[in-house]
Structures are given as C-alpha cells and as structure tokens.
GROMACS .gro file of C-alpha atoms in nm:
model
  349
    1MET     CA    1   0.459   0.398  -1.667
    2SER     CA    2   0.695   0.690  -1.616
    3PRO     CA    3   0.952   0.629  -1.341
    4VAL     CA    4   0.898   0.825  -1.023
    5LEU     CA    5   1.226   0.701  -0.877
    6ASP     CA    6   1.556   0.667  -1.061
    7THR     CA    7   1.871   0.603  -0.860
    8ALA     CA    8   2.083   0.756  -1.138
    9SER     CA    9   2.008   1.095  -0.984
   10ILE     CA   10   2.070   0.982  -0.624
   11PRO     CA   11   2.412   0.975  -0.452
   12PRO     CA   12   2.534   0.613  -0.416
   13ARG     CA   13   2.542   0.631  -0.035
   14ASP     CA   14   2.168   0.714  -0.025
   15ARG     CA   15   2.036   0.475  -0.289
   16GLU     CA   16   1.952   0.174  -0.073
   17GLU     CA   17   1.761   0.382   0.182
   18VAL     CA   18   1.572   0.581  -0.081
   19VAL     CA   19   1.462   0.262  -0.256
   20ARG     CA   20   1.363   0.096   0.071
   21HIS     CA   21   1.158   0.397   0.177
   22ALA     CA   22   0.976   0.417  -0.159
   23VAL     CA   23   0.887   0.047  -0.155
   24TRP     CA   24   0.774   0.048   0.209
   25GLU     CA   25   0.561   0.361   0.170
   26SER     CA   26   0.400   0.273  -0.164
   27VAL     CA   27   0.393  -0.106  -0.196
   28VAL     CA   28   0.482  -0.328   0.102
   29ALA     CA   29   0.732  -0.359   0.386
   30VAL     CA   30   1.013  -0.596   0.283
   31ASP     CA   31   1.384  -0.652   0.338
   32ILE     CA   32   1.579  -0.566   0.022
   33ASP     CA   33   1.925  -0.713  -0.038
   34HIS     CA   34   2.092  -0.546  -0.336
   35ARG     CA   35   2.364  -0.760  -0.493
   36PRO     CA   36   2.593  -0.496  -0.648
   37PRO     CA   37   2.775  -0.233  -0.441
   38ALA     CA   38   2.603   0.102  -0.393
   39GLU     CA   39   2.791   0.273  -0.676
   40ASP     CA   40   2.673   0.007  -0.924
   41LEU     CA   41   2.317  -0.017  -0.790
   42SER     CA   42   2.055   0.087  -1.046
   43VAL     CA   43   1.679   0.103  -0.981
   44ARG     CA   44   1.397   0.263  -1.181
   45ILE     CA   45   1.052   0.236  -1.028
   46GLY     CA   46   0.718   0.358  -1.157
   47LEU     CA   47   0.421   0.365  -0.922
   48GLY     CA   48   0.051   0.394  -0.991
   49THR     CA   49  -0.293   0.318  -0.852
   50VAL     CA   50  -0.617   0.205  -1.013
   51GLY     CA   51  -0.888   0.235  -0.751
   52PRO     CA   52  -0.778   0.009  -0.462
   53LEU     CA   53  -0.514  -0.162  -0.677
   54ARG     CA   54  -0.150  -0.056  -0.643
   55ILE     CA   55   0.095  -0.099  -0.926
   56CYS     CA   56   0.475  -0.097  -0.924
   57SER     CA   57   0.680  -0.143  -1.241
   58ALA     CA   58   1.050  -0.194  -1.173
   59ARG     CA   59   1.376  -0.237  -1.360
   60ALA     CA   60   1.681  -0.290  -1.142
   61THR     CA   61   2.009  -0.467  -1.089
   62ALA     CA   62   2.013  -0.805  -0.913
   63VAL     CA   63   1.830  -0.813  -0.582
   64THR     CA   64   1.670  -1.044  -0.327
   65ILE     CA   65   1.345  -0.937  -0.163
   66ARG     CA   66   1.219  -1.098   0.156
   67ARG     CA   67   0.893  -1.059   0.339
   68THR     CA   68   0.991  -1.184   0.683
   69GLU     CA   69   0.763  -1.355   0.933
   70ARG     CA   70   0.776  -1.047   1.156
   71LEU     CA   71   0.673  -0.812   0.874
   72ALA     CA   72   0.396  -1.051   0.767
   73ARG     CA   73   0.254  -1.056   1.122
   74GLU     CA   74   0.237  -0.675   1.128
   75ASP     CA   75   0.031  -0.652   0.809
   76GLU     CA   76  -0.257  -0.408   0.861
   77GLU     CA   77  -0.417  -0.466   0.520
   78PRO     CA   78  -0.375  -0.822   0.389
   79ALA     CA   79  -0.298  -0.822   0.019
   80VAL     CA   80  -0.241  -1.059  -0.271
   81PHE     CA   81   0.044  -0.974  -0.509
   82LEU     CA   82   0.053  -1.054  -0.876
   83GLY     CA   83   0.408  -1.059  -1.015
   84LEU     CA   84   0.448  -1.049  -1.394
   85GLN     CA   85   0.786  -1.134  -1.549
   86VAL     CA   86   0.859  -0.907  -1.847
   87SER     CA   87   1.208  -1.031  -1.938
   88GLY     CA   88   1.475  -1.249  -1.780
   89THR     CA   89   1.384  -1.487  -1.499
   90SER     CA   90   1.297  -1.471  -1.130
   91LEU     CA   91   1.209  -1.708  -0.850
   92VAL     CA   92   0.912  -1.686  -0.611
   93ALA     CA   93   0.905  -1.889  -0.289
   94GLN     CA   94   0.619  -1.910  -0.037
   95ASN     CA   95   0.435  -2.175   0.166
   96GLY     CA   96   0.707  -2.435   0.110
   97ARG     CA   97   0.690  -2.406  -0.270
   98GLU     CA   98   0.891  -2.217  -0.525
   99CYS     CA   99   0.852  -2.145  -0.893
  100VAL     CA  100   1.069  -1.995  -1.164
  101LEU     CA  101   0.915  -1.729  -1.388
  102GLY     CA  102   1.018  -1.655  -1.744
  103PRO     CA  103   0.893  -1.386  -1.984
  104GLY     CA  104   0.514  -1.397  -2.019
  105GLU     CA  105   0.464  -1.585  -1.691
  106PHE     CA  106   0.338  -1.471  -1.352
  107ALA     CA  107   0.269  -1.590  -1.000
  108VAL     CA  108   0.070  -1.476  -0.697
  109TYR     CA  109   0.178  -1.460  -0.334
  110GLU     CA  110   0.027  -1.324  -0.013
  111SER     CA  111   0.142  -1.047   0.219
  112ILE     CA  112   0.029  -1.232   0.533
  113ALA     CA  113   0.288  -1.510   0.494
  114PRO     CA  114   0.666  -1.488   0.450
  115TYR     CA  115   0.794  -1.499   0.093
  116THR     CA  116   1.119  -1.456  -0.101
  117LEU     CA  117   1.169  -1.311  -0.449
  118LEU     CA  118   1.504  -1.375  -0.620
  119PHE     CA  119   1.610  -1.163  -0.916
  120ASP     CA  120   1.959  -1.297  -0.992
  121GLU     CA  121   1.960  -1.154  -1.345
  122GLY     CA  122   1.814  -0.819  -1.249
  123VAL     CA  123   1.455  -0.699  -1.229
  124ASP     CA  124   1.214  -0.638  -1.518
  125HIS     CA  125   0.883  -0.694  -1.348
  126HIS     CA  126   0.534  -0.559  -1.285
  127PHE     CA  127   0.395  -0.595  -0.931
  128LEU     CA  128   0.020  -0.552  -0.877
  129ARG     CA  129  -0.120  -0.541  -0.526
  130PHE     CA  130  -0.485  -0.646  -0.472
  131PRO     CA  131  -0.670  -0.612  -0.139
  132ARG     CA  132  -0.706  -0.970  -0.024
  133ALA     CA  133  -1.066  -0.907   0.077
  134ALA     CA  134  -1.158  -0.792  -0.275
  135LEU     CA  135  -1.081  -1.136  -0.420
  136ALA     CA  136  -1.319  -1.306  -0.175
  137LEU     CA  137  -1.147  -1.644  -0.216
  138PRO     CA  138  -1.096  -1.912   0.051
  139ASP     CA  139  -0.769  -1.905   0.244
  140ARG     CA  140  -0.687  -2.258   0.134
  141LEU     CA  141  -0.726  -2.177  -0.234
  142LEU     CA  142  -0.492  -1.877  -0.205
  143ARG     CA  143  -0.235  -2.082  -0.015
  144GLU     CA  144  -0.244  -2.362  -0.270
  145THR     CA  145  -0.213  -2.134  -0.574
  146SER     CA  146   0.065  -1.912  -0.440
  147SER     CA  147   0.414  -1.964  -0.585
  148THR     CA  148   0.271  -2.146  -0.886
  149THR     CA  149   0.386  -2.061  -1.238
  150LEU     CA  150   0.097  -1.929  -1.446
  151GLY     CA  151   0.183  -1.889  -1.811
  152PRO     CA  152   0.110  -1.931  -2.180
  153ASP     CA  153   0.010  -2.298  -2.149
  154ASN     CA  154  -0.305  -2.176  -1.970
  155PRO     CA  155  -0.522  -1.971  -2.213
  156LEU     CA  156  -0.682  -1.775  -1.928
  157ALA     CA  157  -0.343  -1.697  -1.772
  158ARG     CA  158  -0.211  -1.591  -2.113
  159LEU     CA  159  -0.501  -1.347  -2.150
  160ALA     CA  160  -0.448  -1.222  -1.794
  161PHE     CA  161  -0.076  -1.157  -1.852
  162THR     CA  162  -0.152  -0.939  -2.153
  163TYR     CA  163  -0.431  -0.756  -1.973
  164PHE     CA  164  -0.240  -0.685  -1.651
  165SER     CA  165   0.075  -0.585  -1.840
  166GLU     CA  166  -0.128  -0.324  -2.029
  167LEU     CA  167  -0.289  -0.209  -1.707
  168ALA     CA  168   0.051  -0.167  -1.541
  169ALA     CA  169   0.190   0.032  -1.834
  170SER     CA  170  -0.107   0.265  -1.886
  171ASP     CA  171  -0.046   0.606  -1.727
  172GLU     CA  172  -0.394   0.718  -1.836
  173LEU     CA  173  -0.559   0.462  -1.610
  174HIS     CA  174  -0.345   0.551  -1.307
  175ARG     CA  175  -0.564   0.848  -1.227
  176ALA     CA  176  -0.889   0.887  -1.040
  177GLY     CA  177  -1.187   0.893  -1.270
  178VAL     CA  178  -1.441   0.691  -1.458
  179HIS     CA  179  -1.184   0.491  -1.660
  180ALA     CA  180  -0.988   0.379  -1.355
  181ASP     CA  181  -1.305   0.291  -1.163
  182ALA     CA  182  -1.437   0.094  -1.460
  183VAL     CA  183  -1.146  -0.153  -1.469
  184VAL     CA  184  -1.131  -0.239  -1.099
  185GLU     CA  185  -1.406  -0.502  -1.094
  186PRO     CA  186  -1.298  -0.666  -1.424
  187SER     CA  187  -0.941  -0.684  -1.292
  188VAL     CA  188  -1.053  -0.850  -0.970
  189GLU     CA  189  -1.282  -1.092  -1.154
  190LEU     CA  190  -1.013  -1.186  -1.406
  191LEU     CA  191  -0.764  -1.271  -1.132
  192ARG     CA  192  -1.036  -1.465  -0.947
  193ALA     CA  193  -1.106  -1.662  -1.264
  194VAL     CA  194  -0.737  -1.743  -1.319
  195LEU     CA  195  -0.685  -1.863  -0.962
  196THR     CA  196  -1.005  -2.066  -0.938
  197SER     CA  197  -0.946  -2.234  -1.273
  198GLN     CA  198  -0.587  -2.312  -1.170
  199HIS     CA  199  -0.724  -2.468  -0.852
  200GLY     CA  200  -0.984  -2.662  -1.049
  201ASN     CA  201  -1.284  -2.493  -0.885
  202THR     CA  202  -1.428  -2.249  -1.139
  203GLY     CA  203  -1.757  -2.240  -0.950
  204LEU     CA  204  -1.599  -2.008  -0.693
  205ALA     CA  205  -1.547  -1.746  -0.961
  206LYS     CA  206  -1.924  -1.728  -1.003
  207GLY     CA  207  -2.007  -1.685  -0.634
  208PRO     CA  208  -2.316  -1.474  -0.565
  209LEU     CA  209  -2.269  -1.110  -0.472
  210GLU     CA  210  -2.418  -1.173  -0.130
  211ALA     CA  211  -2.128  -1.403  -0.048
  212THR     CA  212  -1.884  -1.115  -0.093
  213LEU     CA  213  -2.104  -0.838   0.049
  214SER     CA  214  -1.910  -0.795   0.373
  215LEU     CA  215  -1.585  -0.774   0.179
  216ARG     CA  216  -1.726  -0.511  -0.058
  217ILE     CA  217  -1.861  -0.314   0.239
  218THR     CA  218  -1.524  -0.302   0.415
  219ARG     CA  219  -1.353  -0.204   0.091
  220TYR     CA  220  -1.603   0.083   0.050
  221ILE     CA  221  -1.546   0.200   0.408
  222ARG     CA  222  -1.168   0.193   0.360
  223ALA     CA  223  -1.201   0.408   0.048
  224HIS     CA  224  -1.409   0.666   0.240
  225LEU     CA  225  -1.237   0.664   0.579
  226ALA     CA  226  -1.154   1.035   0.557
  227ASP     CA  227  -1.512   1.140   0.477
  228PRO     CA  228  -1.659   1.323   0.778
  229ASP     CA  229  -2.013   1.212   0.686
  230LEU     CA  230  -1.933   0.840   0.673
  231SER     CA  231  -2.219   0.669   0.854
  232ALA     CA  232  -2.403   0.339   0.870
  233ALA     CA  233  -2.690   0.490   0.671
  234ARG     CA  234  -2.458   0.609   0.395
  235ILE     CA  235  -2.274   0.276   0.378
  236ALA     CA  236  -2.600   0.082   0.361
  237ALA     CA  237  -2.740   0.311   0.090
  238ALA     CA  238  -2.427   0.270  -0.121
  239HIS     CA  239  -2.486  -0.107  -0.125
  240GLY     CA  240  -2.863  -0.102  -0.165
  241ILE     CA  241  -2.938  -0.259   0.174
  242SER     CA  242  -3.097  -0.148   0.501
  243VAL     CA  243  -2.894  -0.037   0.801
  244ARG     CA  244  -3.025  -0.338   0.990
  245HIS     CA  245  -2.902  -0.574   0.716
  246LEU     CA  246  -2.567  -0.390   0.712
  247TYR     CA  247  -2.510  -0.462   1.081
  248ALA     CA  248  -2.623  -0.823   1.037
  249VAL     CA  249  -2.379  -0.884   0.750
  250LEU     CA  250  -2.087  -0.732   0.939
  251SER     CA  251  -2.176  -0.914   1.259
  252ALA     CA  252  -2.174  -1.246   1.072
  253ALA     CA  253  -1.823  -1.159   0.954
  254GLY     CA  254  -1.715  -1.079   1.310
  255ILE     CA  255  -1.689  -0.705   1.245
  256SER     CA  256  -1.806  -0.427   1.475
  257LEU     CA  257  -1.863  -0.126   1.248
  258GLY     CA  258  -1.752   0.143   1.491
  259ASP     CA  259  -1.444  -0.048   1.607
  260TRP     CA  260  -1.346  -0.133   1.249
  261ILE     CA  261  -1.367   0.230   1.134
  262ARG     CA  262  -1.178   0.359   1.438
  263THR     CA  263  -0.900   0.098   1.401
  264HIS     CA  264  -0.839   0.180   1.037
  265ARG     CA  265  -0.861   0.555   1.091
  266LEU     CA  266  -0.601   0.524   1.366
  267ALA     CA  267  -0.379   0.324   1.131
  268GLU     CA  268  -0.397   0.605   0.874
  269CYS     CA  269  -0.311   0.865   1.139
  270ARG     CA  270  -0.019   0.652   1.255
  271ARG     CA  271   0.107   0.618   0.898
  272GLU     CA  272   0.081   0.993   0.829
  273LEU     CA  273   0.250   1.097   1.154
  274ALA     CA  274   0.544   0.867   1.078
  275GLY     CA  275   0.557   0.961   0.710
  276PRO     CA  276   0.789   1.216   0.547
  277ASN     CA  277   0.534   1.495   0.596
  278GLY     CA  278   0.458   1.405   0.957
  279ARG     CA  279   0.535   1.757   1.080
  280ARG     CA  280   0.363   1.943   0.797
  281ARG     CA  281   0.029   1.919   0.977
  282THR     CA  282  -0.050   1.952   1.347
  283ILE     CA  283  -0.142   1.639   1.539
  284ALA     CA  284  -0.495   1.770   1.593
  285ALA     CA  285  -0.530   1.841   1.220
  286THR     CA  286  -0.413   1.490   1.135
  287GLY     CA  287  -0.674   1.348   1.369
  288ARG     CA  288  -0.949   1.568   1.220
  289ARG     CA  289  -0.846   1.461   0.871
  290TRP     CA  290  -0.935   1.103   0.965
  291GLY     CA  291  -1.253   1.172   1.159
  292PHE     CA  292  -1.128   1.242   1.513
  293VAL     CA  293  -1.282   1.583   1.587
  294ASN     CA  294  -1.181   1.587   1.955
  295PRO     CA  295  -0.800   1.607   1.999
  296THR     CA  296  -0.814   1.475   2.356
  297HIS     CA  297  -1.019   1.174   2.252
  298PHE     CA  298  -0.787   1.117   1.955
  299SER     CA  299  -0.479   1.114   2.178
  300LYS     CA  300  -0.647   0.877   2.424
  301VAL     CA  301  -0.760   0.616   2.171
  302PHE     CA  302  -0.428   0.637   1.984
  303LYS     CA  303  -0.236   0.561   2.304
  304GLN     CA  304  -0.474   0.278   2.388
  305ALA     CA  305  -0.413   0.126   2.046
  306TYR     CA  306  -0.037   0.175   2.012
  307GLY     CA  307   0.099   0.225   2.364
  308LEU     CA  308   0.220   0.582   2.315
  309SER     CA  309   0.069   0.920   2.235
  310PRO     CA  310   0.047   1.060   1.881
  311ARG     CA  311   0.311   1.319   1.971
  312ALA     CA  312   0.549   1.057   2.108
  313TRP     CA  313   0.498   0.843   1.798
  314ARG     CA  314   0.569   1.138   1.568
  315ASP     CA  315   0.875   1.245   1.767
  316GLN     CA  316   1.005   0.889   1.758
  317ASN     CA  317   0.995   0.896   1.378
  318HIS     CA  318   1.075   1.267   1.335
  319PRO     CA  319   1.274   1.412   1.626
  320PRO     CA  320   1.175   1.774   1.695
  321PRO     CA  321   1.406   2.040   1.545
  322PRO     CA  322   1.678   2.192   1.766
  323LEU     CA  323   1.594   2.508   1.956
  324GLY     CA  324   1.609   2.810   1.732
  325VAL     CA  325   1.531   2.611   1.415
  326THR     CA  326   1.180   2.653   1.278
  327ALA     CA  327   0.975   2.359   1.156
  328PRO     CA  328   0.995   2.468   0.788
  329GLN     CA  329   1.374   2.489   0.814
  330ALA     CA  330   1.390   2.145   0.974
  331ALA     CA  331   1.168   2.009   0.697
  332GLY     CA  332   1.405   2.138   0.432
  333ALA     CA  333   1.240   2.467   0.338
  334ASP     CA  334   1.456   2.762   0.252
  335PRO     CA  335   1.529   2.968   0.562
  336VAL     CA  336   1.378   3.311   0.572
  337THR     CA  337   1.642   3.582   0.572
  338PRO     CA  338   1.549   3.844   0.830
  339VAL     CA  339   1.522   4.200   0.710
  340ARG     CA  340   1.755   4.422   0.904
  341ALA     CA  341   1.657   4.774   0.988
  342GLY     CA  342   1.890   5.042   0.858
  343PRO     CA  343   2.102   5.253   1.096
  344ARG     CA  344   1.908   5.499   1.308
  345VAL     CA  345   1.971   5.855   1.191
  346SER     CA  346   1.953   6.139   1.442
  347ARG     CA  347   1.804   6.458   1.317
  348THR     CA  348   1.921   6.794   1.444
  349ARG     CA  349   1.733   7.110   1.410
   0.00000   0.00000   0.00000
C-alpha cells in the first residue's frame, strides 16, 4: 500500500498532531505517545478501504497507543481490530490479558473496551478494522478471544495471516468495484472461522443467515445512508424479504428503523462539520447530503441529539474567519488579487 502520510515531509513541530489527526479521522480515536522527540519521530501510514473494512499499514518509530475508557464509551460504530505483526514484536493488552506478537502472528481487540498497544521496537504492522456487527459473534466469545496470540501453530490462523497481509498490501482491492465487493464476505467469514475455532466453538461459524439478518440489514443501511431514496421497501427488497418481515427483524433486535437512520445520519453530519472541510459546504447542504431536506428540522434534531446547533458545533471546531477574510482564504486558498482600475483620464475637446 502506498503511504498517504509520511512525516519526513512534515515539520517536526507538526508531526504528532498530523499523525493523530490522520489516525482519528481514518481509523479510530486513540491516545498516541511517541517515544522519540519530534525531530526523530518517523511515521509512514498507508490507508485503504475494502467495502466496510478499513485498512491501515504503518511503519513508525517506537510508540504506545491507548484506547482509553472515555474514548471507548464514545464509540459510535463498534469495531473489531485485527492487528498483524509484520516484523519485530508488539504487545496487545485488553480485558485483563496481554499477548506478545512476533512476525507472522496477530491478535484481535475491540473498540468498545479500553486497550493498549506497545511498540517498543517500532511499528511494522497491518491494522484491519471490521464492523463488529458484521462478525455476528457473541460478546463473550469476542471478549475471550481478544488479546490472544494467533499464529503459525494454528493452521487456520496461518492461512488468515497470509490472506489478510495480502489484502492489506493490495492497492488494486482498495477501490470501489466488483473485486473489492467480492472479498468482503470471505474476509468476514475467515475471521469468524479463526475466532470460533480458537474459542472451540466452530458451530458458530456456520450460523444460519437468518441469525445475522439484522446485522446485515444495518450494515446495508449504513452503506446507503446518503441515498435520498433509502426506504423500508428498498431495504427489504435488497435482502429478499417483505417490509413487514424487515420491521419484525429490526424490532426483535431492539431497533427502530427511522430512529436508527436519523441517529447515524446525524453522526455523519457531525463528523463532516467538524472535519477539515467543515466550511467547504453550507450547513444546509451538509444536512441535505445526509437526507435532511429541511434545514430547520435538521438544526432542531441536531441540537436535540448533541446539545448545540450545527452552526455552533462547526464554529467550535472551526472558528469563523476574521472580518474581512473570505472563507476560501481562511481555508487556505490563494487570495484573489483585486484588479485595480487605471487612472481616470480627462478628455478635452
């Protein structure tokens, strides 16, 4: 994977913040404690996506990464991470357990619980993020298999390490299209098989599709949140079920369809307004982009959800430019040089 971030081209004083912002925006919110001083800090990160899977390949100087209890509580999309050790060693700690990874070994850990990753020798690692819902595994199984070394002594884990390493390194698959879509389900099923076999319950890997229907429905909705024609009829048709059965499945999972869609659309609006391009689009346009066609209604439900208006949230993350400075200038665009009129010439007869 080609690096999209290389601190070699970044001034030392900015490196820690640039790395933190890239990781928070693209992977997960964590505290990052770099061991060397800023001038010796070196990080190269490549990022990619394969359907709903996010991939981060990193090489860096020594670092400690912590997912604190506060950050874990704020998780809007629970995820399971797969960490593959390429060279050197690292330590993973979660749920009162810790494991040391060597080359060819990997471990899983969850975003909804605190964890610590120690890279005392530097980082040479692939991180793959799976939506927790996509795995459709019991909470207990995930807790009991986190922070466990999975390696060559397990034939299935050995196969998985090779497969996921290739997936992480393949730029061709990190694009939308038939090839990327085709590997999502096999990737999910392979990780399910590794974890269930490690837990000693391979029967879970063969669970009927009906058992995971609500999880597949919510994953589909999340992938189509921005579609203006997203409806119960469309969602049901995409899964080969009736609208009535759709509501029954979601109700059994404790999900109200309208509330679920609105909550996740609001979360996307909140993320965009606070992101680096928060002022590139008007607040009303951001709302429309995620299905809120009425700006007044958008502002009302946003404030109900987060305690402040969309404008206040954006201004909190991106203070408005000083008077006399245009938005493009504040965003870093080249200022427009005004064209001055030439001197007025009086004509005499």
